[in-house]
Coordinates of C-alpha atoms in Angstrom, one line a residue:
M1 CA 26.5 -6.5 5.6
I2 CA 24.1 -8.3 3.2
E3 CA 21.4 -6.5 1.4
G4 CA 18.9 -8.1 -0.9
L5 CA 15.4 -9.0 -2.0
V6 CA 13.2 -11.9 -0.8
D7 CA 10.5 -13.1 -3.1
L8 CA 7.2 -12.9 -1.2
E9 CA 5.6 -15.6 -3.4
A10 CA 8.1 -18.1 -1.9
L11 CA 7.0 -17.5 1.7
V12 CA 4.5 -20.3 2.3
R13 CA 3.7 -19.4 5.9
L14 CA 3.1 -15.8 5.0
K15 CA 0.7 -17.0 2.2
D16 CA -1.2 -19.1 4.8
E17 CA -1.5 -16.1 7.1
I18 CA -2.6 -13.4 4.7
G19 CA -2.9 -14.9 1.2
Q20 CA -0.8 -15.0 -1.9
Q21 CA 1.6 -12.1 -2.3
Q22 CA 3.5 -10.5 -5.1
G23 CA 6.7 -8.5 -5.2
N24 CA 9.7 -8.5 -2.9
A25 CA 10.7 -7.7 0.7
V26 CA 13.8 -5.6 1.0
V27 CA 16.1 -7.1 3.6
K28 CA 19.3 -5.8 5.2
L29 CA 21.3 -8.0 7.5
Q30 CA 24.4 -7.1 9.6
F31 CA 26.3 -10.1 11.1
D32 CA 28.5 -9.8 14.2
V33 CA 30.1 -11.9 17.0
D34 CA 30.1 -10.5 20.5
T35 CA 32.7 -10.9 23.3
Q36 CA 30.9 -14.2 24.5
R37 CA 31.3 -15.5 20.9
R38 CA 27.6 -15.4 20.3
H39 CA 26.6 -14.9 16.6
L40 CA 24.3 -11.9 16.2
I41 CA 22.2 -10.6 13.4
D42 CA 20.9 -7.0 13.3
G43 CA 18.3 -6.8 10.5
E44 CA 15.8 -4.6 8.8
L45 CA 13.0 -5.5 6.4
E46 CA 10.4 -3.6 4.5
A47 CA 7.6 -5.0 2.3
D48 CA 4.4 -3.9 0.6
L49 CA 1.8 -6.5 1.3
M50 CA -1.8 -7.2 0.4
V51 CA -3.6 -7.9 3.7
P52 CA -7.3 -8.9 3.9
C53 CA -9.6 -6.2 5.5
R54 CA -11.2 -7.7 8.6
R55 CA -14.7 -6.3 7.6
C56 CA -15.0 -7.2 3.9
L57 CA -12.1 -9.7 3.5
Q58 CA -10.9 -7.9 0.3
P59 CA -7.1 -7.4 0.1
M60 CA -5.8 -3.9 0.8
P61 CA -2.2 -2.6 0.6
V62 CA -0.2 -2.4 3.8
S63 CA 3.4 -1.4 4.1
V64 CA 5.3 -3.1 6.9
A65 CA 8.8 -2.4 8.3
S66 CA 10.7 -4.1 11.1
H67 CA 14.0 -3.8 12.8
F68 CA 15.1 -7.0 14.6
K69 CA 18.0 -8.4 16.5
L70 CA 18.6 -12.1 16.5
A71 CA 21.1 -14.2 18.5
I72 CA 21.9 -17.6 17.0
V73 CA 21.9 -20.4 19.7
S74 CA 22.2 -24.1 19.5
D75 CA 20.1 -25.1 22.6
D76 CA 17.6 -23.7 25.1
A77 CA 20.2 -23.2 27.8
L78 CA 22.1 -20.8 25.6
A79 CA 18.9 -19.0 24.7
A80 CA 18.4 -18.0 28.4
E81 CA 21.8 -16.2 28.3
V82 CA 21.0 -14.0 25.3
P83 CA 21.1 -10.2 25.9
G84 CA 17.6 -8.7 26.5
D85 CA 17.5 -6.7 23.3
Y86 CA 18.1 -9.8 21.1
E87 CA 15.7 -12.6 20.2
P88 CA 17.2 -16.1 20.4
V89 CA 16.9 -18.2 17.2
L90 CA 17.5 -21.9 17.6
V91 CA 19.5 -23.6 14.9
N92 CA 19.6 -27.3 13.9
G93 CA 23.0 -28.8 13.1
E94 CA 24.7 -25.4 13.2
Q95 CA 22.8 -24.1 10.2
L96 CA 20.4 -21.3 10.3
D97 CA 17.3 -21.2 8.1
L98 CA 17.8 -17.6 7.2
L99 CA 14.8 -17.4 4.9
G100 CA 12.6 -18.9 7.7
A101 CA 13.9 -16.4 10.2
I102 CA 13.2 -13.5 7.8
E103 CA 9.7 -14.9 7.2
D104 CA 9.1 -15.1 11.0
E105 CA 10.0 -11.5 11.3
L106 CA 7.8 -10.5 8.4
I107 CA 4.8 -12.3 10.0
L108 CA 5.5 -10.8 13.4
S109 CA 5.5 -7.3 11.8
L110 CA 2.0 -7.7 10.4
P111 CA -0.6 -5.4 12.0
Q112 CA -3.1 -7.1 14.3
V113 CA -6.2 -5.7 12.6
V114 CA -6.5 -4.0 9.2
Y115 CA -9.6 -2.2 7.9
H116 CA -10.4 -0.2 4.8
E117 CA -11.6 3.3 5.4
E118 CA -15.4 3.2 5.7
A119 CA -15.9 4.9 2.4
D120 CA -13.6 2.4 0.6
C121 CA -14.9 -0.8 2.3
A122 CA -17.3 -3.1 0.5
I123 CA -19.2 -3.6 3.8
S124 CA -21.1 -0.5 5.0
R125 CA -21.9 0.4 8.6
E126 CA -25.6 -0.6 8.0
Q127 CA -24.5 -4.0 6.8
M128 CA -22.5 -4.6 10.0
S129 CA -25.4 -3.9 12.3
S130 CA -28.4 -6.2 12.8
G131 CA -30.8 -3.5 13.8
D132 CA -31.1 -1.4 16.9
A133 CA -30.2 -3.2 20.0
P134 CA -32.8 -3.0 22.7
V135 CA -32.0 -0.5 25.4
E136 CA -31.9 -2.2 28.8
K137 CA -32.4 -0.2 31.9
V138 CA -29.3 -0.9 34.0
S139 CA -30.2 -1.3 37.6
R140 CA -27.8 -0.2 40.2
P141 CA -26.4 -3.2 42.0
D142 CA -26.9 -3.3 45.7
S143 CA -24.1 -1.7 47.6
P144 CA -22.0 -3.9 49.9
F145 CA -22.5 -1.2 52.5
D146 CA -26.3 -1.7 52.6
V147 CA -25.7 -4.7 54.9
L148 CA -23.6 -2.5 57.2
K149 CA -26.4 0.1 57.3
S150 CA -28.9 -2.5 58.4
L151 CA -26.6 -3.7 61.2
K152 CA -25.8 -0.2 62.4
G153 CA -29.2 0.4 64.0
K154 CA -29.2 -3.0 65.8
F155 CA -26.2 -2.5 68.0

């Protein structure tokens, strides 16, 4: 088992996704080889990130955690044979970019949408609306059975 810290400032793709970060991610990796001689990684990561609010775009603290299982493969044919609970990771020249794989898992663990609480957000509810929307009277669409009703009396 390997346990250590990954400097968040060194993760370029994470920076491109959510902005500059400070601090470290805590990573634990357990390596194994199964009966088919596949190299497996069972990992966990935790990090405190600053993620932009989708309303006001100001950074807000978000804690992420992920448990992941990776199977190291050298080509796409072997990737199809990986057990269902493992994610295949393609290696080039039999060397795994471990930092890149950890960064991938960190990006995948990001929440889809992050908002401040309304009271804490720089954008108020009034600023998000552009006035009252006109109320349109919704007319009931014609029923497909209306045609059958009209035919019923003719036969």
